[in-house]
Short mmCIF file of C-alpha atoms in Angstrom, two decimals:
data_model
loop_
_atom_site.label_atom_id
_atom_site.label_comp_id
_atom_site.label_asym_id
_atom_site.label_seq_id
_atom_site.Cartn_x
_atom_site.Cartn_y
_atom_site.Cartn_z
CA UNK A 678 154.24 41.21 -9.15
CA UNK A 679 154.24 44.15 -7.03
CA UNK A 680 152.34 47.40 -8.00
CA UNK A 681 155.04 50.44 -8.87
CA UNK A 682 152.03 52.37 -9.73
CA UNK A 683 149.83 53.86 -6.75
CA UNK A 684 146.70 51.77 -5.76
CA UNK A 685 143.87 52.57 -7.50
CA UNK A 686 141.56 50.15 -5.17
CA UNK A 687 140.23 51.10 -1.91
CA UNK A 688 141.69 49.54 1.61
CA UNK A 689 138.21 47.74 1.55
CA UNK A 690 138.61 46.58 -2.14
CA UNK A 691 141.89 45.43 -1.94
CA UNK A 692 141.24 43.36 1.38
CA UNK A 693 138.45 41.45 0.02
CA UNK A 694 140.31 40.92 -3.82
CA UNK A 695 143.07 39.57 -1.59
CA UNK A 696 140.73 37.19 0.39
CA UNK A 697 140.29 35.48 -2.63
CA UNK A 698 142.32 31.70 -2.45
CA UNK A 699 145.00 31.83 -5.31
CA UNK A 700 144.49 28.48 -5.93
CA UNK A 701 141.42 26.20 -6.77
CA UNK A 702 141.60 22.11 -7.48
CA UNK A 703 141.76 22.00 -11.03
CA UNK A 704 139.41 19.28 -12.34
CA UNK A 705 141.22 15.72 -12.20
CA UNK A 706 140.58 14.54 -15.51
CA UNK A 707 142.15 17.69 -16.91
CA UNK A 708 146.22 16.55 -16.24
CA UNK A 709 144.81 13.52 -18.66
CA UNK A 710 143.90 15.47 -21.35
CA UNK A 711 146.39 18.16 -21.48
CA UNK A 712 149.09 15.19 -21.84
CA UNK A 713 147.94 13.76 -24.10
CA UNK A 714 147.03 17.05 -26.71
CA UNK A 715 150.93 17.92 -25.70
CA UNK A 716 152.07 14.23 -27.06
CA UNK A 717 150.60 14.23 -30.47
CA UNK A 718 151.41 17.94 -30.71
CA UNK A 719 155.17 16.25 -29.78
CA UNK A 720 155.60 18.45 -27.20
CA UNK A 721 155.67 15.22 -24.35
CA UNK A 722 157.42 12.27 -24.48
CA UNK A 723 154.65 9.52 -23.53
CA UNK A 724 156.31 7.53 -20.20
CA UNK A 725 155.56 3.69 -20.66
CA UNK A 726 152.76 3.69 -17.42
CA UNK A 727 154.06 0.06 -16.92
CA UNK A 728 156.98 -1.51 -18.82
CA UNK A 729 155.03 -4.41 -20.10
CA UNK A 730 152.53 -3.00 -21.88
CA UNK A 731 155.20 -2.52 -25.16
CA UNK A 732 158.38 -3.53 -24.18
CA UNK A 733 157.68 -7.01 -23.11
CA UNK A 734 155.77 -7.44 -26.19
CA UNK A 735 157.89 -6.30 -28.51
CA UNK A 736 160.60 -8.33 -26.63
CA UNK A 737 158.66 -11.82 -27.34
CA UNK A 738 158.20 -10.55 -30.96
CA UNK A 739 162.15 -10.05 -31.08
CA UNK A 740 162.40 -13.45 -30.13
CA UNK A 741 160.06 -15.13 -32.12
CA UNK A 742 161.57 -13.16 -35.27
CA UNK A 743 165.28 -14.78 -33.99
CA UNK A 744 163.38 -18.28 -34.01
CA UNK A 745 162.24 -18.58 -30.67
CA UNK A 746 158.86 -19.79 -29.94
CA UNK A 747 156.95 -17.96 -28.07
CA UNK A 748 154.91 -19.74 -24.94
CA UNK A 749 156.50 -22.57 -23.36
CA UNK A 750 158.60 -24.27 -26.25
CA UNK A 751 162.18 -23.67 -26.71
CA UNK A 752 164.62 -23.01 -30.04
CA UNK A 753 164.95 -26.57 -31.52
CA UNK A 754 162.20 -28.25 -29.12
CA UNK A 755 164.52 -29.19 -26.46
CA UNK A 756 164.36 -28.09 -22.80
CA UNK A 757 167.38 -25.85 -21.82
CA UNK A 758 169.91 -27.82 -19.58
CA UNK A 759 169.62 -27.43 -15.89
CA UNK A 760 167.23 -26.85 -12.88
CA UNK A 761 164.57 -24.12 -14.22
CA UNK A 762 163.90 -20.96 -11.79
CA UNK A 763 160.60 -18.47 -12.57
CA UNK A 764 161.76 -14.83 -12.52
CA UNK A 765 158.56 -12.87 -11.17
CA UNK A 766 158.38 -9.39 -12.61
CA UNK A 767 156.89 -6.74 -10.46
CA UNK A 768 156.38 -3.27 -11.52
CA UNK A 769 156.82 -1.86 -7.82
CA UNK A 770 157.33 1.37 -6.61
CA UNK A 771 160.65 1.70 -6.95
CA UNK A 772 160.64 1.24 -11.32
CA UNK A 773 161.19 4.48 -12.87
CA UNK A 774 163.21 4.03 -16.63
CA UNK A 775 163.56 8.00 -16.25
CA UNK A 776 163.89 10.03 -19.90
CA UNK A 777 164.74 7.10 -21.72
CA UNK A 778 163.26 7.26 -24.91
CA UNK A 779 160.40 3.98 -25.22
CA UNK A 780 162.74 2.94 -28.47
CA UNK A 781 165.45 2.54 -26.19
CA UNK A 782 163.87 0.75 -23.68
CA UNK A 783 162.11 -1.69 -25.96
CA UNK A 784 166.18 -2.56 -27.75
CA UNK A 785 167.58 -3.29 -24.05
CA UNK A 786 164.47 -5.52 -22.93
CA UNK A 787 164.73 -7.16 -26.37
CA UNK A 788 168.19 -7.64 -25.88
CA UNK A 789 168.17 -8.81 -22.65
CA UNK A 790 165.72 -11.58 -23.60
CA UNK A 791 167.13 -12.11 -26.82
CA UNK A 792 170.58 -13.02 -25.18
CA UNK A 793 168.82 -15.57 -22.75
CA UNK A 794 167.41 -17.15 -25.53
CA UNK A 795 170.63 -17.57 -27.54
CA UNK A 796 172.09 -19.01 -24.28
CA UNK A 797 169.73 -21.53 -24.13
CA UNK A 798 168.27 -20.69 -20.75
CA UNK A 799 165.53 -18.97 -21.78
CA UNK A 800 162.36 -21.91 -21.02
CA UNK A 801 159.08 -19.76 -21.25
CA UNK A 802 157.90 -16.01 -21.08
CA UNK A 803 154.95 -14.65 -20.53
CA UNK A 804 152.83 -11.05 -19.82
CA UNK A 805 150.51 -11.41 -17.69
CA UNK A 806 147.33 -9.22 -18.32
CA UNK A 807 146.46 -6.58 -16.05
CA UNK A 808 142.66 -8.42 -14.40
CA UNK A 809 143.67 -9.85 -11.42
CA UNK A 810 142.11 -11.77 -8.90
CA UNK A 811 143.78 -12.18 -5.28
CA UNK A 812 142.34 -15.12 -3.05
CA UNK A 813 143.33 -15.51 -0.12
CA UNK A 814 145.67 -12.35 0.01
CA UNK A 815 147.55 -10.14 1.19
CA UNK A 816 149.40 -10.11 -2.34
CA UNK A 817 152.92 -8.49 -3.19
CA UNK A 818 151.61 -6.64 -5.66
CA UNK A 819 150.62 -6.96 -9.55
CA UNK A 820 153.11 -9.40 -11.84
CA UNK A 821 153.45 -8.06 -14.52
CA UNK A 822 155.40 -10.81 -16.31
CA UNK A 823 157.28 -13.80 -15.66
CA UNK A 824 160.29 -16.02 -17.75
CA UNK A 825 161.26 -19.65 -16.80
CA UNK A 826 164.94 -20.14 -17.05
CA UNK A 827 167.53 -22.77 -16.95
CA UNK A 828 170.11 -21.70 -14.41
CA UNK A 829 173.09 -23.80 -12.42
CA UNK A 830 171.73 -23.04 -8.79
CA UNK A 831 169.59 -20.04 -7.16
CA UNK A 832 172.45 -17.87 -7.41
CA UNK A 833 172.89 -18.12 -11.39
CA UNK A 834 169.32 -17.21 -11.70
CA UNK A 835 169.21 -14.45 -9.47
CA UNK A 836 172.60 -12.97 -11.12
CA UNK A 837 170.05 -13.29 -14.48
CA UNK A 838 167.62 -11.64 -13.13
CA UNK A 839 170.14 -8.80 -11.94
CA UNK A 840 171.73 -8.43 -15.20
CA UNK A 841 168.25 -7.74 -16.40
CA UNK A 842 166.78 -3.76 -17.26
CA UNK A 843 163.62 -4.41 -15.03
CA UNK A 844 165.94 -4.91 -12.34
CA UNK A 845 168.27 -1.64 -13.57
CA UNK A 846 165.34 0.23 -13.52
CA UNK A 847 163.89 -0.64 -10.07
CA UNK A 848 161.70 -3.08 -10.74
CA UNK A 849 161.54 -5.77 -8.41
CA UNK A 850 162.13 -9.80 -9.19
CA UNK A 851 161.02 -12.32 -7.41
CA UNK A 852 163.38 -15.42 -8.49
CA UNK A 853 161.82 -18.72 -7.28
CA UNK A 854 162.73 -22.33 -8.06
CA UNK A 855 160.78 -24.89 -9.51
CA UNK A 856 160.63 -27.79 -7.65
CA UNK A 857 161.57 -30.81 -9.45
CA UNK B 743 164.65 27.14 -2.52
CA UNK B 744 162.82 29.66 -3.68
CA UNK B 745 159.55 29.00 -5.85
CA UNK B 746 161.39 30.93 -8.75
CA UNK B 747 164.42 27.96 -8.19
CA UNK B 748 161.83 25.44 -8.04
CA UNK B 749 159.97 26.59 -10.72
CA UNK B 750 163.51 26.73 -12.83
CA UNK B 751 164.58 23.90 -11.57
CA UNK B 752 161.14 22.25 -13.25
CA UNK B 753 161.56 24.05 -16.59
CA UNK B 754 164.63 23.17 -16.95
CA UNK B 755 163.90 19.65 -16.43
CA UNK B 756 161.16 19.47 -18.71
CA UNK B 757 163.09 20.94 -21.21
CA UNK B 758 165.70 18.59 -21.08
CA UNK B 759 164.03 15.81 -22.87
CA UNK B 760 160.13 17.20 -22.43
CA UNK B 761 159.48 13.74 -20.60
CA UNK B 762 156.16 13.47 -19.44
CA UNK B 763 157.21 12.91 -15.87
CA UNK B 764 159.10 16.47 -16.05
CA UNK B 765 155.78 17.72 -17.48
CA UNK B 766 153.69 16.35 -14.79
CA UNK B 767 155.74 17.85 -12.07
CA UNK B 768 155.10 21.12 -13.73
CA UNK B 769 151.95 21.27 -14.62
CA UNK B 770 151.30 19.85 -11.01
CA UNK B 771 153.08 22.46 -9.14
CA UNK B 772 150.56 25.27 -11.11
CA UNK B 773 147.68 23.82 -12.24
CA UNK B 774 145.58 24.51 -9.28
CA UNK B 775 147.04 28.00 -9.71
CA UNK B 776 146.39 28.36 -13.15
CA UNK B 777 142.67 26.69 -12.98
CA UNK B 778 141.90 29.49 -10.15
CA UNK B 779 142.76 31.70 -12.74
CA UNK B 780 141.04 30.45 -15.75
CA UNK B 781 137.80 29.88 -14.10
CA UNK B 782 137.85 33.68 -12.74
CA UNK B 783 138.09 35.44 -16.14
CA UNK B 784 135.94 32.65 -18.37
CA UNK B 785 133.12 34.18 -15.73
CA UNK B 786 133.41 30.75 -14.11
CA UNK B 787 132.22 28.39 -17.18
CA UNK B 788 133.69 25.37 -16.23
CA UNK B 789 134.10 23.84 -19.40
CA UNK B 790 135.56 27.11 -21.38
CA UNK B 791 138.36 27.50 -18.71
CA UNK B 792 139.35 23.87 -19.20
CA UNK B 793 139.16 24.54 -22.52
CA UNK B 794 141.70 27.76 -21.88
CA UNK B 795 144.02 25.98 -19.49
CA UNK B 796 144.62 23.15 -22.19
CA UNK B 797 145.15 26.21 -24.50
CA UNK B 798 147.51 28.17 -22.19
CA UNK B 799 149.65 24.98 -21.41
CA UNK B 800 150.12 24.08 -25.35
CA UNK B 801 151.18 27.07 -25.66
CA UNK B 802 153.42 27.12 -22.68
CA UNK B 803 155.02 24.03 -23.69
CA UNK B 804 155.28 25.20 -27.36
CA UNK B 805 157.25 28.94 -26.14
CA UNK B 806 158.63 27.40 -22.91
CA UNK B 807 162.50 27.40 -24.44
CA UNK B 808 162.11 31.14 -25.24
CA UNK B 809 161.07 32.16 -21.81
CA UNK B 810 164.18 34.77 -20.69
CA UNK B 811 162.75 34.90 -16.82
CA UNK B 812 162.75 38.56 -16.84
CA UNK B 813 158.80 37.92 -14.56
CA UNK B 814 157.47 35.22 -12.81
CA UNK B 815 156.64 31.83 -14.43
CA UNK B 816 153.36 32.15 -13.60
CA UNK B 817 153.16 36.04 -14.47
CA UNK B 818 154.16 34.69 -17.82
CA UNK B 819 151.57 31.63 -17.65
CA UNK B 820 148.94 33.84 -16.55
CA UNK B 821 149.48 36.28 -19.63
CA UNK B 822 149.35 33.41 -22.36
CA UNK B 823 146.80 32.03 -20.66
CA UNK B 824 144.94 35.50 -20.99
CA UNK B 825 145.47 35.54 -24.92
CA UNK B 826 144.38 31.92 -25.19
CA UNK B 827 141.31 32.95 -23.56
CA UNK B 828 141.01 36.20 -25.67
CA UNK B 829 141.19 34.13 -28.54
CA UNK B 830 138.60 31.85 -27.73
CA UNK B 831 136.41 34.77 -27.41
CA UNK B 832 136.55 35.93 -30.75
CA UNK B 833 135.35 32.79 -31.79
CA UNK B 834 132.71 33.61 -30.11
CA UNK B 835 131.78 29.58 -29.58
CA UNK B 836 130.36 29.66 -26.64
CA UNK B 837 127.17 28.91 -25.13
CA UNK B 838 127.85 27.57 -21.66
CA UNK B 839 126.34 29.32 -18.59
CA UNK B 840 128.10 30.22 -16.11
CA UNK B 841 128.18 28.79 -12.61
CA UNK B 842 124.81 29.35 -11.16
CA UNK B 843 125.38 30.75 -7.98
CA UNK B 844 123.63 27.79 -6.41
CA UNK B 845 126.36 24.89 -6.78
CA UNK B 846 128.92 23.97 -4.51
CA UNK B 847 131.03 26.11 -2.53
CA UNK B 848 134.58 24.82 -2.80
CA UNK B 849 135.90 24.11 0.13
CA UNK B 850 138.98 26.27 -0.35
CA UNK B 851 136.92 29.14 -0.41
CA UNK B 852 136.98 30.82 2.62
CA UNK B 853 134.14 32.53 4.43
CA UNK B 854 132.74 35.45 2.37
CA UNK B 855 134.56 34.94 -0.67
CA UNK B 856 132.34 32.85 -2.69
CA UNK B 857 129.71 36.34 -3.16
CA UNK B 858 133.01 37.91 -4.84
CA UNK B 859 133.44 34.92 -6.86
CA UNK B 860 130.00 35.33 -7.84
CA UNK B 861 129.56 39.41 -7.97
CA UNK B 862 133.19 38.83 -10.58
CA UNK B 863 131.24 36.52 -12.55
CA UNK B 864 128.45 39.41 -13.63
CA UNK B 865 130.78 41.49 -14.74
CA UNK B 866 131.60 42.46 -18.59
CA UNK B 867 134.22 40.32 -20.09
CA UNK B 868 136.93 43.06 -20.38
CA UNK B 869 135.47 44.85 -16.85
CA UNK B 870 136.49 40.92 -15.08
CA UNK B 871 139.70 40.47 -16.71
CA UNK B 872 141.31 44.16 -16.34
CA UNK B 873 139.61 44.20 -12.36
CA UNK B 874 141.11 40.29 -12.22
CA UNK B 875 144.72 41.14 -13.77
CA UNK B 876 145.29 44.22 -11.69
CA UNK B 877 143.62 43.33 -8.43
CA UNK B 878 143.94 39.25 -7.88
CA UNK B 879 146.98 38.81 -9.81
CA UNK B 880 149.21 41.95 -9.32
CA UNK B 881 149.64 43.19 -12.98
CA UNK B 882 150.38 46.60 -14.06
CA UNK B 883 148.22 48.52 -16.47
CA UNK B 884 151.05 48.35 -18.72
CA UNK B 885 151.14 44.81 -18.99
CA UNK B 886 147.05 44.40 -18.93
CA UNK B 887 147.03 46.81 -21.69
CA UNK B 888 149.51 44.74 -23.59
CA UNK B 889 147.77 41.01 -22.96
CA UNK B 890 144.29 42.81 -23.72
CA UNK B 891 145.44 44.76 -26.74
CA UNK B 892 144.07 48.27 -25.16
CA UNK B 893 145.64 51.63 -24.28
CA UNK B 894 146.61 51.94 -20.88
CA UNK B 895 144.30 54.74 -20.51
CA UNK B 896 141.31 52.50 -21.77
CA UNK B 897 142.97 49.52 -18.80
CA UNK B 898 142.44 52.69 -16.44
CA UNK B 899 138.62 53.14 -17.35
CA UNK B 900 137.68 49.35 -17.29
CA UNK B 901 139.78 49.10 -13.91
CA UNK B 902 137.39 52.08 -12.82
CA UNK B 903 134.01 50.90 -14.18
CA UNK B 904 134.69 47.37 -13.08
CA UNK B 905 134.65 48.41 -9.29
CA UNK B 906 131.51 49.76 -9.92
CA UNK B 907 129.55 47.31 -11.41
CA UNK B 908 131.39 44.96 -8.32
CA UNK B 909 130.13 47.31 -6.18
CA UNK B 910 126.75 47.37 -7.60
CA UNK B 911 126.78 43.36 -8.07
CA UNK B 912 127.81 42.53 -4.28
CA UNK B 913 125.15 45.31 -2.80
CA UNK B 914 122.51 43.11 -5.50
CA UNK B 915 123.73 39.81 -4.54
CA UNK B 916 123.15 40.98 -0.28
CA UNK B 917 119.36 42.08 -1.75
CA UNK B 918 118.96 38.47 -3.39
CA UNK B 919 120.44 36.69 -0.41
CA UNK B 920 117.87 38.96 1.91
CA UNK B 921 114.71 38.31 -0.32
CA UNK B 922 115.46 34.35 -0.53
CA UNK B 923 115.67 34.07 3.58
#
């Protein structure tokens, strides 16, 4: 933006227009707002703040609809064969499900679950809500989620939890056994 | 990279797809730019430039794919952000004051500026914006005539009458600061 015409201000003028900072902190709340008037014009594709708040649920209603129950029954009432491991589902830093559309997203979490319950491992699932109280402390962060499942050894239920989207996303798992 | 690459570089990715991520890092890398600018030619009403900037980035967003990058991304911000503003004037809605005088200094003001921020604020609506366009923000009277819908002659005169009335409202604003000591 440079001037091909001659100045018309004064040394003086021009000094003190150019003392003038080019850039003031826009108001916080206003990033907020101006997202969300460009998503219902469709202009922005909404990104899923956290993961759970739609795809988790609308995985558990996938299930449900194939006959699993949700909470801590099982398909048929009996407990899936084997020692049971808790996948922990952190959010983290490091989850980012880039462009994907939230459609897409909510068909791979659904499948993902739906295939553990068809395999029989699948023993609970739960969200978590987001309240949270830490005692004690320091904690690892917000779970967001967690599933019981039926696995061989440690290493079976870790190699679930790997072939899992969280995990292809960056979210981090935290795969624990229950002691029996 | 340049701030032209990086500004491409964020168009383009906000294009491809119109995430909200891509949109963030956008609207992040000018908003503080853009809100400088809003709140200079509303007169410094608060609420009508956030009013403008939500405006001026619609609109952005909505023309974004026809941009040809023959000026600056912001050059081309600044000028839809001037006709969103322009239209909100006809409507004539508005009934916010401006900025006292008496609030807050920002602290990325620095020393001395915050009278011109002030003495800008008194001026006439078309005075501010022609002075603003042509002195802050590097425009030609071509273009200002174009985004204000005026002759180039008539950009001339309101260029000229606007450093007047600055004149007149910084030597006023010294008197008011002398009389409240």
């Amino acid at each position: 933006m440079t001037h091909r015409e001659p100045d018309e201000l004064t040394r003086g003028e021009r000094d003190r227009l150019d003392a003038l900072p080019r850039e003031l902190p826009a108001p916080s709340a206003l990033r907020g707002r101006v997202v969300r008037s460009l998503a219902a014009a469709g202009l922005v594709r909404r990104a899923p703040p956290r993961w759970t708040s739609w795809a988790w649920a609308a995985a558990l209603v996938l299930m449900t609809l194939s006959g699993f129950a949700m909470g801590r029954m099982t398909a048929g009432g009996a407990a899936p064969a084997g020692p049971h491991y808790l996948l922990l589902l952190y959010d983290g830093p490091g989850f980012d499900p880039g462009a994907r559309s939230e459609a897409d997203l909510v068909a791979e979490y659904s499948a993902w679950a739906g295939r553990l319950a068809v395999e029989e491992r699948l023993v609970a699932a739960e969200k978590l809500g987001d309240a949270e109280r830490v005692v004690g402390g320091p904690a690892a962060g917000p779970v967001s989620g967690f599933f019981l499942v039926a696995a061989r050894d440690l290493a079976e239920a870790e190699a679930l939890a790997r072939g899992s989207p969280h995990a292809a996303y960056g979210g981090t798992i935290v795969v624990r056994p229950v002691d029996e | 990279m340049s701030a032209a690459d990086a500004d491409r570089a964020l168009v383009t990715r906000y294009l491809d797809g119109r995430g909200e991520r891509a949109f963030r890092a956008l609207y992040d890398a000018h908003a503080d730019w853009l809100w400088a600018f809003a709140l200079r030619l509303t007169g410094r009403r608060e609420a009508e430039a956030e009013e403008v900037c939500q405006d001026a980035w619609m609109a952005a967003a909505r023309h974004l794919d026809g941009f040809r990058w023959e000026s600056a991304f912001r050059t081309w911000l600044g000028g839809i952000t001037v006709n969103c503003w322009r239209r909100r004037l006809r409507k004539g809605s508005r009934d916010e004051a401006p900025l006292s005088g008496h609030e807050r200094a920002p602290p990325a003001h620095p020393a001395g500026t915050v009278d011109l921020e002030r003495a800008l604020a008194t001026l006439e609506e078309t005075q501010r914006a022609v002075l603003l366009l042509y002195g802050v923000y590097g425009y030609r009277h071509a273009e200002i005539a174009e985004h204000l819908g005026i002759a180039v002659g008539t950009s001339r005169s309101h260029l000229s009458r606007a450093r007047e009335a600055l004149r007149r409202a910084l030597a006023n604003g010294r008197l008011g600061e002398e009389i409240h000591r």
